[in-house]
Amino acid sequence: MSEQLPQSPSEEARARRIAELEFRLARRRVGVRPMAAVVAIAVGLVLLGMQWKDLSYFLSTSVPLTLGAEGAYRFEALVSNRYAQVHGVPTVRGAYERADGALYVLVGLRDSPFVVRRPALPGEQWTDGRPPPQPDQRPFAVRGRLLAQEDAPRYRDALALMERMGELQPRGGRLWLLIEGERPGADRGLLLVCLALVTFVVLNAMLLVRGLKRR
């Protein structure tokens, strides 16, 4: 039977370095470090929280709230971030905006707290640098996403402008915005983004658990 020869001090030191290197490589194969996983989970949850309002609308019912018509509005039915329908007479003045290469009009419904955002109609074409035209004055019905004023920060300035025009009647100190054409369940891209964020959070949670078990 052969006997193992004793190692020299330099060989022992090299063996220790190799063992340490193998240990470090084994730890790296676990995945991300626990602190990095925690940060990734926190970032994922924050991003998911930013999508929550849109996601809740995506999952809401497609049966519209009926808010009535001029002279018989159903203010008791007002619920923010819901699909709704309403009929009314447009205000004399409105506000215009360009988005995604298209022209949109924000027009109020007289004697109500409602402001409707809809695509510009023929005759409502606005040229930059010139006064905006009067919105089409025919009464109309519209369906879309209903938002309380505080839930529509993007339109804060436009809604404040509409209120100063004096043709609207805020309800409980606020206006209500109805964005024509936005239906629940229509934005598939939003669903994909949320699923990706959930997957990201779950994956990092699994890596965190594995990392803690190996410590």
Short mmCIF file of C-alpha atoms in Angstrom, two decimals:
data_model
loop_
_atom_site.label_atom_id
_atom_site.label_comp_id
_atom_site.label_asym_id
_atom_site.label_seq_id
_atom_site.Cartn_x
_atom_site.Cartn_y
_atom_site.Cartn_z
CA MET A 1 0.00 0.00 0.00
CA SER A 2 1.42 3.36 -1.00
CA GLU A 3 1.55 6.18 1.47
CA GLN A 4 0.75 9.83 0.65
CA LEU A 5 3.85 11.93 0.66
CA PRO A 6 3.83 14.90 3.02
CA GLN A 7 3.13 18.25 1.34
CA SER A 8 5.53 21.12 1.47
CA PRO A 9 4.36 24.43 3.01
CA SER A 10 4.02 25.97 -0.46
CA GLU A 11 1.88 23.07 -1.67
CA GLU A 12 -0.33 23.32 1.42
CA ALA A 13 -0.80 27.05 0.84
CA ARG A 14 -1.69 26.44 -2.79
CA ALA A 15 -4.18 23.74 -1.80
CA ARG A 16 -5.83 26.13 0.66
CA ARG A 17 -6.11 28.82 -2.02
CA ILE A 18 -7.67 26.33 -4.43
CA ALA A 19 -10.16 25.23 -1.76
CA GLU A 20 -11.08 28.85 -1.01
CA LEU A 21 -11.54 29.59 -4.70
CA GLU A 22 -13.79 26.54 -5.15
CA PHE A 23 -15.85 27.64 -2.15
CA ARG A 24 -16.31 31.14 -3.57
CA LEU A 25 -17.28 29.78 -6.97
CA ALA A 26 -19.82 27.48 -5.33
CA ARG A 27 -21.38 30.45 -3.53
CA ARG A 28 -21.54 32.46 -6.75
CA ARG A 29 -23.43 29.68 -8.49
CA VAL A 30 -26.30 30.23 -6.05
CA GLY A 31 -27.28 33.41 -7.91
CA VAL A 32 -27.50 37.00 -6.76
CA ARG A 33 -26.46 38.06 -3.30
CA PRO A 34 -29.27 38.35 -0.73
CA MET A 35 -29.04 42.14 -0.52
CA ALA A 36 -29.15 42.47 -4.30
CA ALA A 37 -32.20 40.18 -4.39
CA VAL A 38 -33.94 42.28 -1.73
CA VAL A 39 -33.28 45.46 -3.71
CA ALA A 40 -34.53 43.82 -6.91
CA ILE A 41 -37.71 42.65 -5.16
CA ALA A 42 -38.32 46.14 -3.77
CA VAL A 43 -37.84 47.75 -7.18
CA GLY A 44 -40.14 45.20 -8.80
CA LEU A 45 -42.86 45.79 -6.22
CA VAL A 46 -42.61 49.57 -6.63
CA LEU A 47 -42.94 49.26 -10.40
CA LEU A 48 -45.86 46.87 -9.98
CA GLY A 49 -47.51 49.32 -7.58
CA MET A 50 -47.20 52.07 -10.19
CA GLN A 51 -49.22 49.88 -12.56
CA TRP A 52 -51.85 48.93 -10.00
CA LYS A 53 -54.48 51.53 -10.92
CA ASP A 54 -54.27 50.67 -14.61
CA LEU A 55 -54.29 46.95 -13.82
CA SER A 56 -57.38 47.26 -11.61
CA TYR A 57 -59.16 49.04 -14.47
CA PHE A 58 -58.01 46.35 -16.91
CA LEU A 59 -59.62 43.71 -14.67
CA SER A 60 -62.79 45.69 -13.91
CA THR A 61 -66.21 44.97 -15.41
CA SER A 62 -66.93 45.98 -18.99
CA VAL A 63 -70.55 46.79 -18.10
CA PRO A 64 -70.61 50.61 -18.08
CA LEU A 65 -71.84 52.73 -15.21
CA THR A 66 -74.83 54.72 -16.46
CA LEU A 67 -74.41 58.34 -15.40
CA GLY A 68 -77.55 59.64 -17.08
CA ALA A 69 -78.08 62.61 -19.36
CA GLU A 70 -78.41 66.38 -19.17
CA GLY A 71 -80.89 67.39 -16.48
CA ALA A 72 -80.91 63.91 -14.95
CA TYR A 73 -77.34 63.01 -14.12
CA ARG A 74 -76.83 60.19 -11.60
CA PHE A 75 -74.10 61.66 -9.43
CA GLU A 76 -74.64 59.00 -6.77
CA ALA A 77 -73.26 56.43 -9.24
CA LEU A 78 -69.88 58.14 -9.60
CA VAL A 79 -66.97 55.73 -9.04
CA SER A 80 -63.44 56.55 -10.13
CA ASN A 81 -61.49 54.23 -12.43
CA ARG A 82 -64.56 52.54 -13.89
CA TYR A 83 -66.01 52.13 -17.35
CA ALA A 84 -68.93 54.56 -17.71
CA GLN A 85 -71.32 56.17 -20.17
CA VAL A 86 -72.95 59.59 -20.17
CA HIS A 87 -74.89 61.92 -22.48
CA GLY A 88 -74.73 65.68 -22.48
CA VAL A 89 -74.52 69.04 -24.20
CA PRO A 90 -70.94 70.22 -24.84
CA THR A 91 -69.53 73.41 -23.39
CA VAL A 92 -68.84 76.33 -25.71
CA ARG A 93 -65.11 76.19 -25.07
CA GLY A 94 -62.67 73.34 -24.74
CA ALA A 95 -58.98 72.46 -24.59
CA TYR A 96 -56.87 70.72 -27.21
CA GLU A 97 -53.87 68.40 -26.99
CA ARG A 98 -51.72 66.39 -29.36
CA ALA A 99 -50.73 62.88 -28.34
CA ASP A 100 -49.33 59.96 -30.34
CA GLY A 101 -49.61 61.97 -33.54
CA ALA A 102 -53.35 62.63 -33.11
CA LEU A 103 -55.40 65.64 -32.01
CA TYR A 104 -57.71 65.35 -29.00
CA VAL A 105 -60.33 67.67 -27.53
CA LEU A 106 -61.21 68.07 -23.87
CA VAL A 107 -64.76 69.36 -23.74
CA GLY A 108 -67.09 69.68 -20.78
CA LEU A 109 -70.74 68.76 -20.48
CA ARG A 110 -72.75 71.81 -19.47
CA ASP A 111 -74.05 72.11 -15.91
CA SER A 112 -72.15 69.00 -14.83
CA PRO A 113 -68.74 68.06 -13.42
CA PHE A 114 -67.90 65.97 -16.51
CA VAL A 115 -65.04 66.63 -18.92
CA VAL A 116 -64.73 64.33 -21.93
CA ARG A 117 -61.47 63.64 -23.74
CA ARG A 118 -62.17 62.47 -27.28
CA PRO A 119 -60.55 62.57 -30.72
CA ALA A 120 -61.11 65.80 -32.63
CA LEU A 121 -64.04 65.76 -35.04
CA PRO A 122 -64.13 67.25 -38.55
CA GLY A 123 -64.17 71.01 -38.16
CA GLU A 124 -62.18 70.87 -34.93
CA GLN A 125 -58.76 70.82 -36.53
CA TRP A 126 -56.41 73.12 -34.65
CA THR A 127 -53.28 74.70 -36.11
CA ASP A 128 -50.48 75.52 -33.67
CA GLY A 129 -50.11 79.23 -33.08
CA ARG A 130 -53.76 79.97 -33.86
CA PRO A 131 -56.77 80.16 -31.50
CA PRO A 132 -58.39 76.73 -31.07
CA PRO A 133 -61.76 76.27 -32.78
CA GLN A 134 -65.00 75.91 -30.87
CA PRO A 135 -65.83 72.29 -30.02
CA ASP A 136 -68.65 70.68 -31.99
CA GLN A 137 -71.86 71.83 -30.29
CA ARG A 138 -74.05 68.83 -31.00
CA PRO A 139 -75.16 66.82 -27.92
CA PHE A 140 -73.47 63.44 -27.77
CA ALA A 141 -73.20 60.21 -25.83
CA VAL A 142 -69.84 58.78 -24.87
CA ARG A 143 -68.34 55.73 -23.17
CA GLY A 144 -64.92 55.44 -21.63
CA ARG A 145 -62.78 55.38 -18.52
CA LEU A 146 -64.08 57.59 -15.71
CA LEU A 147 -61.52 59.19 -13.41
CA ALA A 148 -61.93 61.56 -10.49
CA GLN A 149 -59.88 64.72 -10.87
CA GLU A 150 -57.24 63.61 -8.35
CA ASP A 151 -56.80 60.31 -10.20
CA ALA A 152 -55.90 62.07 -13.46
CA PRO A 153 -52.67 63.97 -12.68
CA ARG A 154 -51.70 64.09 -16.35
CA TYR A 155 -54.72 66.32 -17.03
CA ARG A 156 -54.43 68.49 -13.91
CA ASP A 157 -53.71 71.71 -15.81
CA ALA A 158 -56.31 71.05 -18.51
CA LEU A 159 -59.02 70.33 -15.93
CA ALA A 160 -58.10 73.47 -13.98
CA LEU A 161 -58.41 75.45 -17.22
CA MET A 162 -61.81 73.93 -17.96
CA GLU A 163 -63.00 74.78 -14.46
CA ARG A 164 -61.90 78.42 -14.83
CA MET A 165 -63.99 78.74 -17.99
CA GLY A 166 -67.06 78.70 -15.74
CA GLU A 167 -69.31 76.32 -17.68
CA LEU A 168 -68.86 73.32 -15.40
CA GLN A 169 -70.24 72.56 -11.95
CA PRO A 170 -67.71 70.65 -9.83
CA ARG A 171 -69.22 67.95 -7.63
CA GLY A 172 -67.78 67.82 -4.14
CA GLY A 173 -65.09 70.28 -5.19
CA ARG A 174 -63.78 68.21 -8.10
CA LEU A 175 -64.34 67.45 -11.75
CA TRP A 176 -64.63 64.04 -13.39
CA LEU A 177 -62.76 63.08 -16.55
CA LEU A 178 -64.13 60.53 -19.02
CA ILE A 179 -61.57 59.25 -21.54
CA GLU A 180 -63.47 58.06 -24.58
CA GLY A 181 -62.64 54.65 -25.98
CA GLU A 182 -60.65 53.20 -23.07
CA ARG A 183 -62.30 49.85 -22.31
CA PRO A 184 -61.39 47.38 -19.56
CA GLY A 185 -59.32 44.47 -20.82
CA ALA A 186 -58.19 46.26 -23.97
CA ASP A 187 -54.57 47.06 -23.05
CA ARG A 188 -52.86 43.68 -23.48
CA GLY A 189 -49.45 45.31 -23.27
CA LEU A 190 -50.19 46.36 -19.69
CA LEU A 191 -50.97 42.76 -18.75
CA LEU A 192 -47.70 41.54 -20.24
CA VAL A 193 -45.74 44.18 -18.33
CA CYS A 194 -47.42 43.22 -15.04
CA LEU A 195 -46.80 39.51 -15.64
CA ALA A 196 -43.14 40.24 -16.36
CA LEU A 197 -42.84 42.24 -13.13
CA VAL A 198 -44.50 39.48 -11.09
CA THR A 199 -42.15 36.92 -12.63
CA PHE A 200 -39.17 39.15 -11.84
CA VAL A 201 -40.23 39.52 -8.19
CA VAL A 202 -40.92 35.79 -7.74
CA LEU A 203 -37.60 34.81 -9.34
CA ASN A 204 -35.64 37.12 -7.06
CA ALA A 205 -37.57 35.87 -4.04
CA MET A 206 -36.55 32.31 -4.92
CA LEU A 207 -32.92 33.37 -5.33
CA LEU A 208 -33.08 35.17 -1.99
CA VAL A 209 -34.34 32.04 -0.22
CA ARG A 210 -31.66 29.89 -1.85
CA GLY A 211 -28.98 32.40 -0.95
CA LEU A 212 -30.04 32.52 2.69
CA LYS A 213 -30.08 28.73 2.94
CA ARG A 214 -26.50 28.51 1.64
CA ARG A 215 -25.14 31.03 4.14
#
